[in-house]
Amino acid sequence: MSPSDVHIVELDVRPHLSKKLEPFQLIMDTVKGLQHEDVFVLHAPFKPTPLLGILKMKGYSSTSERKGSDHWVTTFVHKKNKTGAKTLSAIVLSGSEVDSEPGSDEESASCKGHPEEQAVAFENFESLQAPTILDNRGLEPPQPMMRTLAALERCKPGEVVLIHNDRVPVFLVEELNNLGCPFTVEDQDDGTAKVRIEKG
């Protein structure tokens, strides 16, 4: 398939991260402007695992290929994009070191529970499972947000993640609203913030 068959939108966030800038909002703004027929190609210094889960919920399949020690290329294709999906399949077949994530219509393996566990009422999960506790203080962006979203991705509905950040995580709060995850923020006397998040 020739490149002219597919409209590719590329974004390289490596310069932002090298300046210790948070690229999440830039990525989500780019995604918001995508058409279903577009193929989104993201360049980053690491595999953006939490982002894969977020975009999966928005209907995107993805493949991640490591090009170098600090260069990962992740390609996102919307499930309604049949032409792009064929291109994505070709990339998977030809790539040497490629990780693939299924579309949003398939259940995430990291969050899939056993049938007997799913039968337990959601309100009982917190009493059965100890909360995940993350101390994100001292970490540079985007690590606190990515660690938190990765922890949520592994959780089952109703499970709780407790985080302690250097400050109120504004971009994370916005994403939690989008994901439908209830949360509470407690400002600490030393200027830090503790956030209690429940997987929606």
Backbone as JSON Lines, residues from 0, in Angstrom:
{"i":0,"aa":"M","n":[0.85,-1.2,0.0],"ca":[0.0,0.0,0.0],"c":[0.88,1.24,0.0]}
{"i":1,"aa":"S","n":[0.6,2.17,-0.85],"ca":[1.42,3.37,-0.94],"c":[1.04,4.36,0.14]}
{"i":2,"aa":"P","n":[1.99,5.23,0.58],"ca":[1.7,6.21,1.62],"c":[0.56,7.16,1.25]}
{"i":3,"aa":"S","n":[0.32,7.35,-0.06],"ca":[-0.73,8.27,-0.48],"c":[-2.12,7.76,-0.13]}
{"i":4,"aa":"D","n":[-2.22,6.46,0.18],"ca":[-3.51,5.89,0.53],"c":[-3.94,6.27,1.94]}
{"i":5,"aa":"V","n":[-3.01,6.72,2.76],"ca":[-3.29,6.98,4.17],"c":[-2.86,8.39,4.55]}
{"i":6,"aa":"H","n":[-3.72,9.08,5.32],"ca":[-3.37,10.41,5.82],"c":[-2.73,10.24,7.19]}
{"i":7,"aa":"I","n":[-1.44,10.55,7.29],"ca":[-0.68,10.35,8.53],"c":[-0.49,11.68,9.25]}
{"i":8,"aa":"V","n":[-0.8,11.68,10.56],"ca":[-0.56,12.83,11.42],"c":[0.53,12.44,12.4]}
{"i":9,"aa":"E","n":[1.66,13.12,12.36],"ca":[2.8,12.78,13.21],"c":[3.01,13.82,14.31]}
{"i":10,"aa":"L","n":[3.41,13.32,15.48],"ca":[3.73,14.21,16.61],"c":[4.96,13.65,17.33]}
{"i":11,"aa":"D","n":[5.97,14.5,17.51],"ca":[7.18,14.11,18.21],"c":[7.24,14.87,19.54]}
{"i":12,"aa":"V","n":[7.09,14.15,20.66],"ca":[7.07,14.81,21.97],"c":[8.44,14.76,22.65]}
{"i":13,"aa":"R","n":[9.44,14.21,21.98],"ca":[10.77,14.14,22.59],"c":[11.35,15.5,22.95]}
{"i":14,"aa":"P","n":[11.19,16.53,22.07],"ca":[11.7,17.85,22.46],"c":[11.01,18.41,23.71]}
{"i":15,"aa":"H","n":[9.7,18.14,23.86],"ca":[8.98,18.62,25.05],"c":[9.52,17.95,26.31]}
{"i":16,"aa":"L","n":[9.72,16.63,26.24],"ca":[10.2,15.9,27.41],"c":[11.63,16.27,27.76]}
{"i":17,"aa":"S","n":[12.44,16.59,26.75],"ca":[13.82,16.99,27.03],"c":[13.88,18.32,27.77]}
{"i":18,"aa":"K","n":[12.81,19.13,27.61],"ca":[12.72,20.41,28.32],"c":[11.9,20.27,29.6]}
{"i":19,"aa":"K","n":[11.59,19.0,29.97],"ca":[10.82,18.68,31.18],"c":[9.42,19.29,31.13]}
{"i":20,"aa":"L","n":[8.85,19.34,29.92],"ca":[7.48,19.82,29.75],"c":[6.54,18.64,29.65]}
{"i":21,"aa":"E","n":[5.33,18.8,30.18],"ca":[4.32,17.75,30.15],"c":[3.65,17.72,28.78]}
{"i":22,"aa":"P","n":[3.79,16.63,28.0],"ca":[3.25,16.59,26.64],"c":[1.83,16.04,26.53]}
{"i":23,"aa":"F","n":[1.25,15.62,27.66],"ca":[-0.02,14.9,27.59],"c":[-1.12,15.73,26.92]}
{"i":24,"aa":"Q","n":[-1.23,17.01,27.32],"ca":[-2.3,17.84,26.76],"c":[-2.1,18.05,25.27]}
{"i":25,"aa":"L","n":[-0.85,18.2,24.85],"ca":[-0.55,18.35,23.42],"c":[-0.99,17.1,22.65]}
{"i":26,"aa":"I","n":[-0.71,15.93,23.22],"ca":[-1.1,14.68,22.57],"c":[-2.62,14.59,22.46]}
{"i":27,"aa":"M","n":[-3.32,14.88,23.57],"ca":[-4.78,14.75,23.56],"c":[-5.43,15.78,22.64]}
{"i":28,"aa":"D","n":[-4.84,16.97,22.55],"ca":[-5.36,17.99,21.62],"c":[-5.18,17.51,20.17]}
{"i":29,"aa":"T","n":[-4.06,16.85,19.9],"ca":[-3.82,16.31,18.56],"c":[-4.84,15.22,18.24]}
{"i":30,"aa":"V","n":[-5.06,14.34,19.2],"ca":[-6.03,13.24,19.01],"c":[-7.43,13.8,18.79]}
{"i":31,"aa":"K","n":[-7.76,14.85,19.52],"ca":[-9.09,15.45,19.41],"c":[-9.36,15.97,17.99]}
{"i":32,"aa":"G","n":[-8.28,16.38,17.31],"ca":[-8.43,16.93,15.96],"c":[-8.36,15.88,14.86]}
{"i":33,"aa":"L","n":[-8.17,14.62,15.23],"ca":[-8.06,13.56,14.23],"c":[-9.41,13.19,13.63]}
{"i":34,"aa":"Q","n":[-9.38,12.84,12.36],"ca":[-10.55,12.23,11.7],"c":[-10.38,10.71,11.8]}
{"i":35,"aa":"H","n":[-11.48,9.98,11.64],"ca":[-11.42,8.52,11.75],"c":[-10.48,7.9,10.71]}
{"i":36,"aa":"E","n":[-10.33,8.57,9.56],"ca":[-9.49,8.01,8.51],"c":[-8.01,8.35,8.7]}
{"i":37,"aa":"D","n":[-7.68,9.17,9.7],"ca":[-6.29,9.54,9.94],"c":[-5.53,8.43,10.67]}
{"i":38,"aa":"V","n":[-4.23,8.36,10.4],"ca":[-3.33,7.48,11.15],"c":[-2.42,8.39,11.98]}
{"i":39,"aa":"F","n":[-2.42,8.18,13.29],"ca":[-1.65,9.02,14.21],"c":[-0.35,8.31,14.58]}
{"i":40,"aa":"V","n":[0.77,8.98,14.3],"ca":[2.09,8.41,14.6],"c":[2.76,9.28,15.67]}
{"i":41,"aa":"L","n":[3.07,8.66,16.81],"ca":[3.66,9.38,17.95],"c":[5.1,8.94,18.17]}
{"i":42,"aa":"H","n":[6.01,9.91,18.26],"ca":[7.41,9.64,18.55],"c":[7.68,10.04,20.01]}
{"i":43,"aa":"A","n":[8.22,9.11,20.78],"ca":[8.5,9.37,22.2],"c":[9.77,8.63,22.61]}
{"i":44,"aa":"P","n":[10.38,9.03,23.74],"ca":[11.61,8.35,24.19],"c":[11.35,7.02,24.88]}
{"i":45,"aa":"F","n":[10.07,6.67,25.09],"ca":[9.72,5.41,25.73],"c":[8.35,4.98,25.21]}
{"i":46,"aa":"K","n":[8.0,3.73,25.47],"ca":[6.68,3.25,25.05],"c":[5.62,3.88,25.95]}
{"i":47,"aa":"P","n":[4.64,4.63,25.38],"ca":[3.65,5.35,26.17],"c":[2.5,4.45,26.63]}
{"i":48,"aa":"T","n":[2.81,3.49,27.5],"ca":[1.84,2.45,27.89],"c":[0.5,2.99,28.38]}
{"i":49,"aa":"P","n":[0.46,3.96,29.33],"ca":[-0.85,4.45,29.78],"c":[-1.67,5.09,28.65]}
{"i":50,"aa":"L","n":[-0.98,5.75,27.73],"ca":[-1.67,6.39,26.6],"c":[-2.35,5.34,25.72]}
{"i":51,"aa":"L","n":[-1.75,4.17,25.6],"ca":[-2.35,3.11,24.78],"c":[-3.72,2.74,25.32]}
{"i":52,"aa":"G","n":[-3.82,2.65,26.64],"ca":[-5.1,2.31,27.25],"c":[-6.14,3.41,27.09]}
{"i":53,"aa":"I","n":[-5.69,4.66,27.21],"ca":[-6.61,5.8,27.07],"c":[-7.17,5.86,25.65]}
{"i":54,"aa":"L","n":[-6.29,5.74,24.65],"ca":[-6.75,5.83,23.26],"c":[-7.5,4.58,22.84]}
{"i":55,"aa":"K","n":[-7.19,3.46,23.5],"ca":[-7.95,2.23,23.22],"c":[-9.42,2.44,23.56]}
{"i":56,"aa":"M","n":[-9.67,3.14,24.67],"ca":[-11.05,3.43,25.07],"c":[-11.72,4.4,24.1]}
{"i":57,"aa":"K","n":[-10.92,5.12,23.34],"ca":[-11.46,6.05,22.35],"c":[-11.59,5.39,20.97]}
{"i":58,"aa":"G","n":[-11.29,4.08,20.9],"ca":[-11.5,3.35,19.65],"c":[-10.27,3.14,18.8]}
{"i":59,"aa":"Y","n":[-9.07,3.31,19.37],"ca":[-7.84,3.2,18.58],"c":[-7.07,1.91,18.89]}
{"i":60,"aa":"S","n":[-6.64,1.23,17.82],"ca":[-5.68,0.14,17.94],"c":[-4.29,0.76,17.79]}
{"i":61,"aa":"S","n":[-3.27,0.04,18.26],"ca":[-1.93,0.63,18.19],"c":[-0.85,-0.42,18.03]}
{"i":62,"aa":"T","n":[0.27,0.0,17.46],"ca":[1.5,-0.8,17.46],"c":[2.62,0.12,17.92]}
{"i":63,"aa":"S","n":[3.54,-0.43,18.71],"ca":[4.7,0.33,19.19],"c":[5.97,-0.36,18.72]}
{"i":64,"aa":"E","n":[6.85,0.41,18.11],"ca":[8.11,-0.13,17.6],"c":[9.28,0.65,18.17]}
{"i":65,"aa":"R","n":[10.25,-0.07,18.7],"ca":[11.43,0.59,19.26],"c":[12.44,0.82,18.15]}
{"i":66,"aa":"K","n":[12.73,2.1,17.88],"ca":[13.69,2.46,16.82],"c":[15.1,2.64,17.37]}
{"i":67,"aa":"G","n":[15.19,2.98,18.66],"ca":[16.49,3.2,19.28],"c":[16.34,3.17,20.78]}
{"i":68,"aa":"S","n":[17.43,3.4,21.52],"ca":[17.38,3.32,22.98],"c":[16.44,4.36,23.58]}
{"i":69,"aa":"D","n":[16.27,5.5,22.9],"ca":[15.37,6.54,23.41],"c":[14.41,7.01,22.32]}
{"i":70,"aa":"H","n":[13.98,6.08,21.47],"ca":[13.06,6.44,20.39],"c":[12.08,5.3,20.13]}
{"i":71,"aa":"W","n":[10.83,5.53,20.53],"ca":[9.73,4.61,20.24],"c":[8.76,5.29,19.29]}
{"i":72,"aa":"V","n":[8.31,4.55,18.3],"ca":[7.3,5.04,17.37],"c":[6.02,4.23,17.57]}
{"i":73,"aa":"T","n":[4.95,4.91,17.97],"ca":[3.67,4.24,18.2],"c":[2.67,4.74,17.17]}
{"i":74,"aa":"T","n":[2.03,3.81,16.48],"ca":[1.07,4.13,15.43],"c":[-0.34,3.78,15.91]}
{"i":75,"aa":"F","n":[-1.25,4.76,15.81],"ca":[-2.63,4.58,16.25],"c":[-3.57,4.65,15.05]}
{"i":76,"aa":"V","n":[-4.48,3.69,14.96],"ca":[-5.48,3.66,13.89],"c":[-6.85,3.45,14.51]}
{"i":77,"aa":"H","n":[-7.82,4.29,14.11],"ca":[-9.18,4.14,14.63],"c":[-9.83,2.89,14.04]}
{"i":78,"aa":"K","n":[-10.68,2.24,14.85],"ca":[-11.29,0.98,14.39],"c":[-12.21,1.18,13.18]}
{"i":79,"aa":"K","n":[-12.66,2.43,12.94],"ca":[-13.5,2.7,11.78],"c":[-12.68,2.94,10.51]}
{"i":80,"aa":"N","n":[-11.36,2.99,10.68],"ca":[-10.48,3.26,9.55],"c":[-10.0,1.92,8.96]}
{"i":81,"aa":"K","n":[-10.72,1.4,7.97],"ca":[-10.39,0.09,7.39],"c":[-9.08,0.12,6.62]}
{"i":82,"aa":"T","n":[-8.85,1.21,5.87],"ca":[-7.6,1.33,5.11],"c":[-6.41,1.4,6.04]}
{"i":83,"aa":"G","n":[-6.54,2.22,7.08],"ca":[-5.45,2.37,8.05],"c":[-5.21,1.08,8.81]}
{"i":84,"aa":"A","n":[-6.28,0.32,9.08],"ca":[-6.14,-0.95,9.8],"c":[-5.29,-1.93,9.01]}
{"i":85,"aa":"K","n":[-5.48,-1.94,7.67],"ca":[-4.67,-2.82,6.82],"c":[-3.2,-2.39,6.87]}
{"i":86,"aa":"T","n":[-2.98,-1.07,6.87],"ca":[-1.62,-0.56,6.96],"c":[-0.99,-0.96,8.28]}
{"i":87,"aa":"L","n":[-1.77,-0.88,9.36],"ca":[-1.28,-1.24,10.68],"c":[-0.9,-2.72,10.72]}
{"i":88,"aa":"S","n":[-1.72,-3.56,10.08],"ca":[-1.43,-4.99,10.03],"c":[-0.13,-5.24,9.28]}
{"i":89,"aa":"A","n":[0.1,-4.49,8.21],"ca":[1.33,-4.63,7.43],"c":[2.54,-4.24,8.27]}
{"i":90,"aa":"I","n":[2.37,-3.2,9.09],"ca":[3.46,-2.76,9.96],"c":[3.79,-3.85,10.96]}
{"i":91,"aa":"V","n":[2.75,-4.46,11.53],"ca":[2.95,-5.52,12.52],"c":[3.67,-6.7,11.9]}
{"i":92,"aa":"L","n":[3.27,-7.07,10.67],"ca":[3.86,-8.22,10.01],"c":[5.31,-7.98,9.62]}
{"i":93,"aa":"S","n":[5.64,-6.73,9.28],"ca":[6.99,-6.43,8.8],"c":[7.93,-5.99,9.92]}
{"i":94,"aa":"G","n":[7.37,-5.55,11.07],"ca":[8.2,-5.03,12.15],"c":[8.95,-6.13,12.88]}
{"i":95,"aa":"S","n":[10.15,-5.81,13.35],"ca":[10.98,-6.8,14.03],"c":[10.74,-6.79,15.54]}
{"i":96,"aa":"E","n":[10.67,-5.59,16.13],"ca":[10.44,-5.49,17.57],"c":[9.21,-4.62,17.78]}
{"i":97,"aa":"V","n":[8.06,-5.25,17.68],"ca":[6.81,-4.5,17.69],"c":[5.86,-5.08,18.74]}
{"i":98,"aa":"D","n":[5.26,-4.2,19.53],"ca":[4.21,-4.59,20.46],"c":[2.9,-4.09,19.91]}
{"i":99,"aa":"S","n":[1.86,-4.91,19.98],"ca":[0.56,-4.52,19.42],"c":[-0.5,-4.52,20.5]}
{"i":100,"aa":"E","n":[-1.37,-3.51,20.44],"ca":[-2.51,-3.43,21.35],"c":[-3.78,-3.57,20.55]}
{"i":101,"aa":"P","n":[-4.75,-4.41,21.0],"ca":[-6.01,-4.57,20.27],"c":[-6.88,-3.34,20.38]}
{"i":102,"aa":"G","n":[-7.96,-3.32,19.59],"ca":[-8.9,-2.19,19.59],"c":[-9.74,-2.16,20.83]}
{"i":103,"aa":"S","n":[-10.54,-1.1,20.98],"ca":[-11.32,-0.89,22.19],"c":[-12.46,-1.86,22.34]}
{"i":104,"aa":"D","n":[-12.82,-2.57,21.26],"ca":[-13.93,-3.5,21.36],"c":[-13.48,-4.81,21.99]}
{"i":105,"aa":"E","n":[-12.17,-4.96,22.25],"ca":[-11.69,-6.13,22.94],"c":[-11.3,-5.73,24.35]}
{"i":106,"aa":"E","n":[-11.58,-6.61,25.3],"ca":[-11.32,-6.28,26.69],"c":[-9.84,-6.29,26.97]}
{"i":107,"aa":"S","n":[-9.38,-5.33,27.73],"ca":[-7.96,-5.23,28.06],"c":[-7.55,-6.39,28.95]}
{"i":108,"aa":"A","n":[-6.47,-7.07,28.54],"ca":[-6.02,-8.23,29.31],"c":[-5.57,-7.82,30.7]}
{"i":109,"aa":"S","n":[-5.0,-6.6,30.82],"ca":[-4.48,-6.18,32.11],"c":[-5.58,-5.92,33.12]}
{"i":110,"aa":"C","n":[-6.81,-5.67,32.66],"ca":[-7.9,-5.37,33.57],"c":[-8.92,-6.5,33.63]}
{"i":111,"aa":"K","n":[-8.7,-7.56,32.84],"ca":[-9.7,-8.62,32.75],"c":[-9.61,-9.51,33.98]}
{"i":112,"aa":"G","n":[-10.71,-9.66,34.69],"ca":[-10.73,-10.48,35.89],"c":[-11.27,-11.86,35.6]}
{"i":113,"aa":"H","n":[-11.2,-12.73,36.59],"ca":[-11.77,-14.06,36.45],"c":[-13.27,-13.99,36.65]}
{"i":114,"aa":"P","n":[-14.04,-14.88,36.05],"ca":[-15.51,-14.83,36.16],"c":[-16.0,-14.79,37.59]}
{"i":115,"aa":"E","n":[-15.35,-15.59,38.47],"ca":[-15.82,-15.59,39.85],"c":[-15.56,-14.27,40.54]}
{"i":116,"aa":"E","n":[-14.48,-13.57,40.12],"ca":[-14.2,-12.26,40.72],"c":[-15.19,-11.23,40.2]}
{"i":117,"aa":"Q","n":[-15.58,-11.36,38.93],"ca":[-16.51,-10.4,38.36],"c":[-17.88,-10.51,39.0]}
{"i":118,"aa":"A","n":[-18.17,-11.67,39.59],"ca":[-19.48,-11.86,40.19],"c":[-19.61,-11.11,41.51]}
{"i":119,"aa":"V","n":[-18.47,-10.72,42.1],"ca":[-18.51,-9.99,43.36],"c":[-19.0,-8.57,43.12]}
{"i":120,"aa":"A","n":[-19.85,-8.08,43.99],"ca":[-20.4,-6.73,43.83],"c":[-19.26,-5.72,43.86]}
{"i":121,"aa":"F","n":[-19.36,-4.68,42.97],"ca":[-18.31,-3.68,42.86],"c":[-18.02,-2.99,44.18]}
{"i":122,"aa":"E","n":[-19.06,-2.75,44.99],"ca":[-18.84,-2.0,46.23],"c":[-18.01,-2.79,47.23]}
{"i":123,"aa":"N","n":[-17.82,-4.09,46.99],"ca":[-17.02,-4.9,47.91],"c":[-15.55,-4.98,47.51]}
{"i":124,"aa":"F","n":[-15.21,-4.46,46.33],"ca":[-13.84,-4.59,45.85],"c":[-12.84,-3.93,46.78]}
{"i":125,"aa":"E","n":[-13.19,-2.74,47.29],"ca":[-12.22,-2.01,48.1],"c":[-11.9,-2.76,49.39]}
{"i":126,"aa":"S","n":[-12.92,-3.44,49.95],"ca":[-12.68,-4.18,51.17],"c":[-11.87,-5.44,50.91]}
{"i":127,"aa":"L","n":[-11.95,-5.97,49.67],"ca":[-11.22,-7.18,49.33],"c":[-9.8,-6.88,48.87]}
{"i":128,"aa":"Q","n":[-9.61,-5.74,48.22],"ca":[-8.32,-5.41,47.64],"c":[-7.72,-4.19,48.34]}
{"i":129,"aa":"A","n":[-6.48,-4.31,48.78],"ca":[-5.8,-3.16,49.36],"c":[-5.55,-2.14,48.26]}
{"i":130,"aa":"P","n":[-5.66,-0.84,48.56],"ca":[-5.43,0.17,47.53],"c":[-3.98,0.17,47.06]}
{"i":131,"aa":"T","n":[-3.8,0.59,45.8],"ca":[-2.46,0.77,45.26],"c":[-1.96,2.14,45.71]}
{"i":132,"aa":"I","n":[-0.79,2.21,46.31],"ca":[-0.25,3.47,46.83],"c":[0.99,3.86,46.03]}
{"i":133,"aa":"L","n":[0.97,5.07,45.48],"ca":[2.1,5.57,44.69],"c":[2.61,6.87,45.29]}
{"i":134,"aa":"D","n":[3.9,6.93,45.58],"ca":[4.53,8.18,46.01],"c":[5.25,8.76,44.79]}
{"i":135,"aa":"N","n":[4.62,9.77,44.18],"ca":[5.16,10.37,42.96],"c":[6.02,11.6,43.22]}
{"i":136,"aa":"R","n":[6.28,11.9,44.47],"ca":[7.05,13.11,44.79],"c":[8.48,12.98,44.28]}
{"i":137,"aa":"G","n":[8.98,14.09,43.73],"ca":[10.35,14.12,43.24],"c":[10.51,13.63,41.81]}
{"i":138,"aa":"L","n":[9.44,13.12,41.21],"ca":[9.52,12.64,39.83],"c":[9.24,13.79,38.86]}
{"i":139,"aa":"E","n":[9.93,13.75,37.72],"ca":[9.74,14.79,36.71],"c":[8.61,14.39,35.76]}
{"i":140,"aa":"P","n":[7.84,15.39,35.26],"ca":[6.8,15.1,34.26],"c":[7.42,14.43,33.04]}
{"i":141,"aa":"P","n":[6.7,13.46,32.44],"ca":[5.32,13.08,32.74],"c":[5.21,11.84,33.62]}
{"i":142,"aa":"Q","n":[6.3,11.5,34.35],"ca":[6.32,10.23,35.09],"c":[5.19,10.09,36.12]}
{"i":143,"aa":"P","n":[4.87,11.11,36.95],"ca":[3.78,10.93,37.91],"c":[2.46,10.56,37.25]}
{"i":144,"aa":"M","n":[2.13,11.24,36.16],"ca":[0.87,10.97,35.48],"c":[0.89,9.59,34.83]}
{"i":145,"aa":"M","n":[1.98,9.24,34.2],"ca":[2.07,7.96,33.51],"c":[2.03,6.8,34.51]}
{"i":146,"aa":"R","n":[2.71,6.95,35.65],"ca":[2.67,5.9,36.68],"c":[1.24,5.71,37.2]}
{"i":147,"aa":"T","n":[0.54,6.81,37.4],"ca":[-0.82,6.75,37.94],"c":[-1.77,6.1,36.94]}
{"i":148,"aa":"L","n":[-1.7,6.51,35.67],"ca":[-2.59,5.95,34.65],"c":[-2.27,4.47,34.41]}
{"i":149,"aa":"A","n":[-1.0,4.11,34.5],"ca":[-0.62,2.7,34.34],"c":[-1.2,1.86,35.48]}
{"i":150,"aa":"A","n":[-1.18,2.41,36.7],"ca":[-1.75,1.69,37.85],"c":[-3.26,1.52,37.68]}
{"i":151,"aa":"L","n":[-3.92,2.58,37.21],"ca":[-5.37,2.5,36.97],"c":[-5.7,1.48,35.89]}
{"i":152,"aa":"E","n":[-4.84,1.41,34.87],"ca":[-5.07,0.47,33.77],"c":[-5.07,-0.98,34.29]}
{"i":153,"aa":"R","n":[-4.27,-1.24,35.33],"ca":[-4.19,-2.6,35.88],"c":[-5.32,-2.91,36.86]}
{"i":154,"aa":"C","n":[-6.05,-1.87,37.26],"ca":[-7.1,-2.06,38.27],"c":[-8.4,-2.59,37.67]}
{"i":155,"aa":"K","n":[-9.19,-3.19,38.54],"ca":[-10.56,-3.57,38.19],"c":[-11.48,-2.44,38.66]}
{"i":156,"aa":"P","n":[-12.69,-2.33,38.09],"ca":[-13.65,-1.3,38.53],"c":[-13.88,-1.38,40.04]}
{"i":157,"aa":"G","n":[-13.82,-0.22,40.68],"ca":[-14.04,-0.15,42.11],"c":[-12.77,-0.16,42.94]}
{"i":158,"aa":"E","n":[-11.65,-0.58,42.33],"ca":[-10.39,-0.58,43.07],"c":[-9.85,0.84,43.2]}
{"i":159,"aa":"V","n":[-9.01,1.05,44.21],"ca":[-8.57,2.41,44.56],"c":[-7.06,2.57,44.39]}
{"i":160,"aa":"V","n":[-6.67,3.73,43.86],"ca":[-5.26,4.12,43.76],"c":[-5.08,5.4,44.58]}
{"i":161,"aa":"L","n":[-4.1,5.38,45.48],"ca":[-3.78,6.56,46.29],"c":[-2.43,7.1,45.84]}
{"i":162,"aa":"I","n":[-2.38,8.38,45.48],"ca":[-1.12,8.96,45.03],"c":[-0.75,10.18,45.87]}
{"i":163,"aa":"H","n":[0.55,10.43,45.97],"ca":[1.06,11.6,46.68],"c":[1.99,12.33,45.7]}
{"i":164,"aa":"N","n":[1.59,13.54,45.28],"ca":[2.32,14.31,44.27],"c":[2.89,15.59,44.85]}
{"i":165,"aa":"D","n":[3.87,16.14,44.14],"ca":[4.47,17.41,44.58],"c":[3.46,18.56,44.55]}
{"i":166,"aa":"R","n":[2.46,18.42,43.69],"ca":[1.45,19.47,43.55],"c":[0.15,18.83,43.04]}
{"i":167,"aa":"V","n":[-0.91,19.62,42.98],"ca":[-2.17,19.1,42.44],"c":[-1.96,18.76,40.96]}
{"i":168,"aa":"P","n":[-2.22,17.52,40.55],"ca":[-1.98,17.09,39.16],"c":[-3.11,17.54,38.23]}
{"i":169,"aa":"V","n":[-2.99,18.75,37.72],"ca":[-4.07,19.37,36.95],"c":[-4.45,18.54,35.71]}
{"i":170,"aa":"F","n":[-3.45,18.12,34.94],"ca":[-3.75,17.37,33.72],"c":[-4.33,15.99,34.04]}
{"i":171,"aa":"L","n":[-3.85,15.39,35.13],"ca":[-4.4,14.09,35.54],"c":[-5.86,14.24,35.95]}
{"i":172,"aa":"V","n":[-6.17,15.3,36.68],"ca":[-7.55,15.54,37.1],"c":[-8.48,15.63,35.89]}
{"i":173,"aa":"E","n":[-8.03,16.34,34.86],"ca":[-8.84,16.46,33.65],"c":[-9.06,15.1,32.99]}
{"i":174,"aa":"E","n":[-8.02,14.29,32.95],"ca":[-8.13,12.97,32.33],"c":[-9.01,12.04,33.16]}
{"i":175,"aa":"L","n":[-8.95,12.15,34.49],"ca":[-9.8,11.33,35.35],"c":[-11.27,11.66,35.11]}
{"i":176,"aa":"N","n":[-11.56,12.94,34.89],"ca":[-12.93,13.33,34.55],"c":[-13.37,12.7,33.24]}
{"i":177,"aa":"N","n":[-12.47,12.7,32.25],"ca":[-12.79,12.1,30.95],"c":[-13.0,10.59,31.06]}
{"i":178,"aa":"L","n":[-12.24,9.95,31.95],"ca":[-12.33,8.5,32.11],"c":[-13.47,8.07,33.01]}
{"i":179,"aa":"G","n":[-14.08,9.04,33.71],"ca":[-15.18,8.7,34.61],"c":[-14.72,8.05,35.9]}
{"i":180,"aa":"C","n":[-13.51,8.42,36.36],"ca":[-12.98,7.86,37.61],"c":[-13.2,8.87,38.75]}
{"i":181,"aa":"P","n":[-14.0,8.53,39.76],"ca":[-14.21,9.44,40.9],"c":[-12.9,9.65,41.65]}
{"i":182,"aa":"F","n":[-12.68,10.86,42.15],"ca":[-11.44,11.14,42.87],"c":[-11.66,12.25,43.88]}
{"i":183,"aa":"T","n":[-10.79,12.3,44.89],"ca":[-10.78,13.4,45.85],"c":[-9.34,13.89,45.99]}
{"i":184,"aa":"V","n":[-9.17,15.2,46.14],"ca":[-7.84,15.8,46.26],"c":[-7.71,16.42,47.65]}
{"i":185,"aa":"E","n":[-6.61,16.11,48.34],"ca":[-6.35,16.7,49.66],"c":[-5.05,17.49,49.59]}
{"i":186,"aa":"D","n":[-5.16,18.81,49.73],"ca":[-3.96,19.65,49.77],"c":[-3.25,19.45,51.11]}
{"i":187,"aa":"Q","n":[-1.93,19.27,51.07],"ca":[-1.14,19.07,52.28],"c":[-0.49,20.38,52.72]}
{"i":188,"aa":"D","n":[-0.14,20.46,54.01],"ca":[0.44,21.68,54.56],"c":[1.77,22.06,53.9]}
{"i":189,"aa":"D","n":[2.49,21.04,53.36],"ca":[3.79,21.33,52.75],"c":[3.67,21.67,51.27]}
{"i":190,"aa":"G","n":[2.42,21.85,50.78],"ca":[2.23,22.23,49.38],"c":[2.01,21.05,48.44]}
{"i":191,"aa":"T","n":[2.24,19.83,48.94],"ca":[2.0,18.64,48.12],"c":[0.51,18.31,48.1]}
{"i":192,"aa":"A","n":[0.16,17.28,47.36],"ca":[-1.24,16.91,47.25],"c":[-1.39,15.39,47.27]}
{"i":193,"aa":"K","n":[-2.39,14.9,47.99],"ca":[-2.74,13.49,47.98],"c":[-4.07,13.33,47.24]}
{"i":194,"aa":"V","n":[-4.13,12.33,46.36],"ca":[-5.33,12.12,45.56],"c":[-5.78,10.66,45.72]}
{"i":195,"aa":"R","n":[-7.05,10.5,46.01],"ca":[-7.65,9.16,46.08],"c":[-8.48,8.95,44.8]}
{"i":196,"aa":"I","n":[-8.15,7.92,44.04],"ca":[-8.8,7.68,42.75],"c":[-9.46,6.3,42.77]}
{"i":197,"aa":"E","n":[-10.69,6.24,42.31],"ca":[-11.38,4.97,42.19],"c":[-11.55,4.62,40.72]}
{"i":198,"aa":"K","n":[-11.2,3.41,40.35],"ca":[-11.35,2.99,38.94],"c":[-12.82,2.95,38.59]}
{"i":199,"aa":"G","n":[-13.2,3.71,37.54],"ca":[-14.6,3.79,37.14],"c":[-15.03,2.6,36.3]}
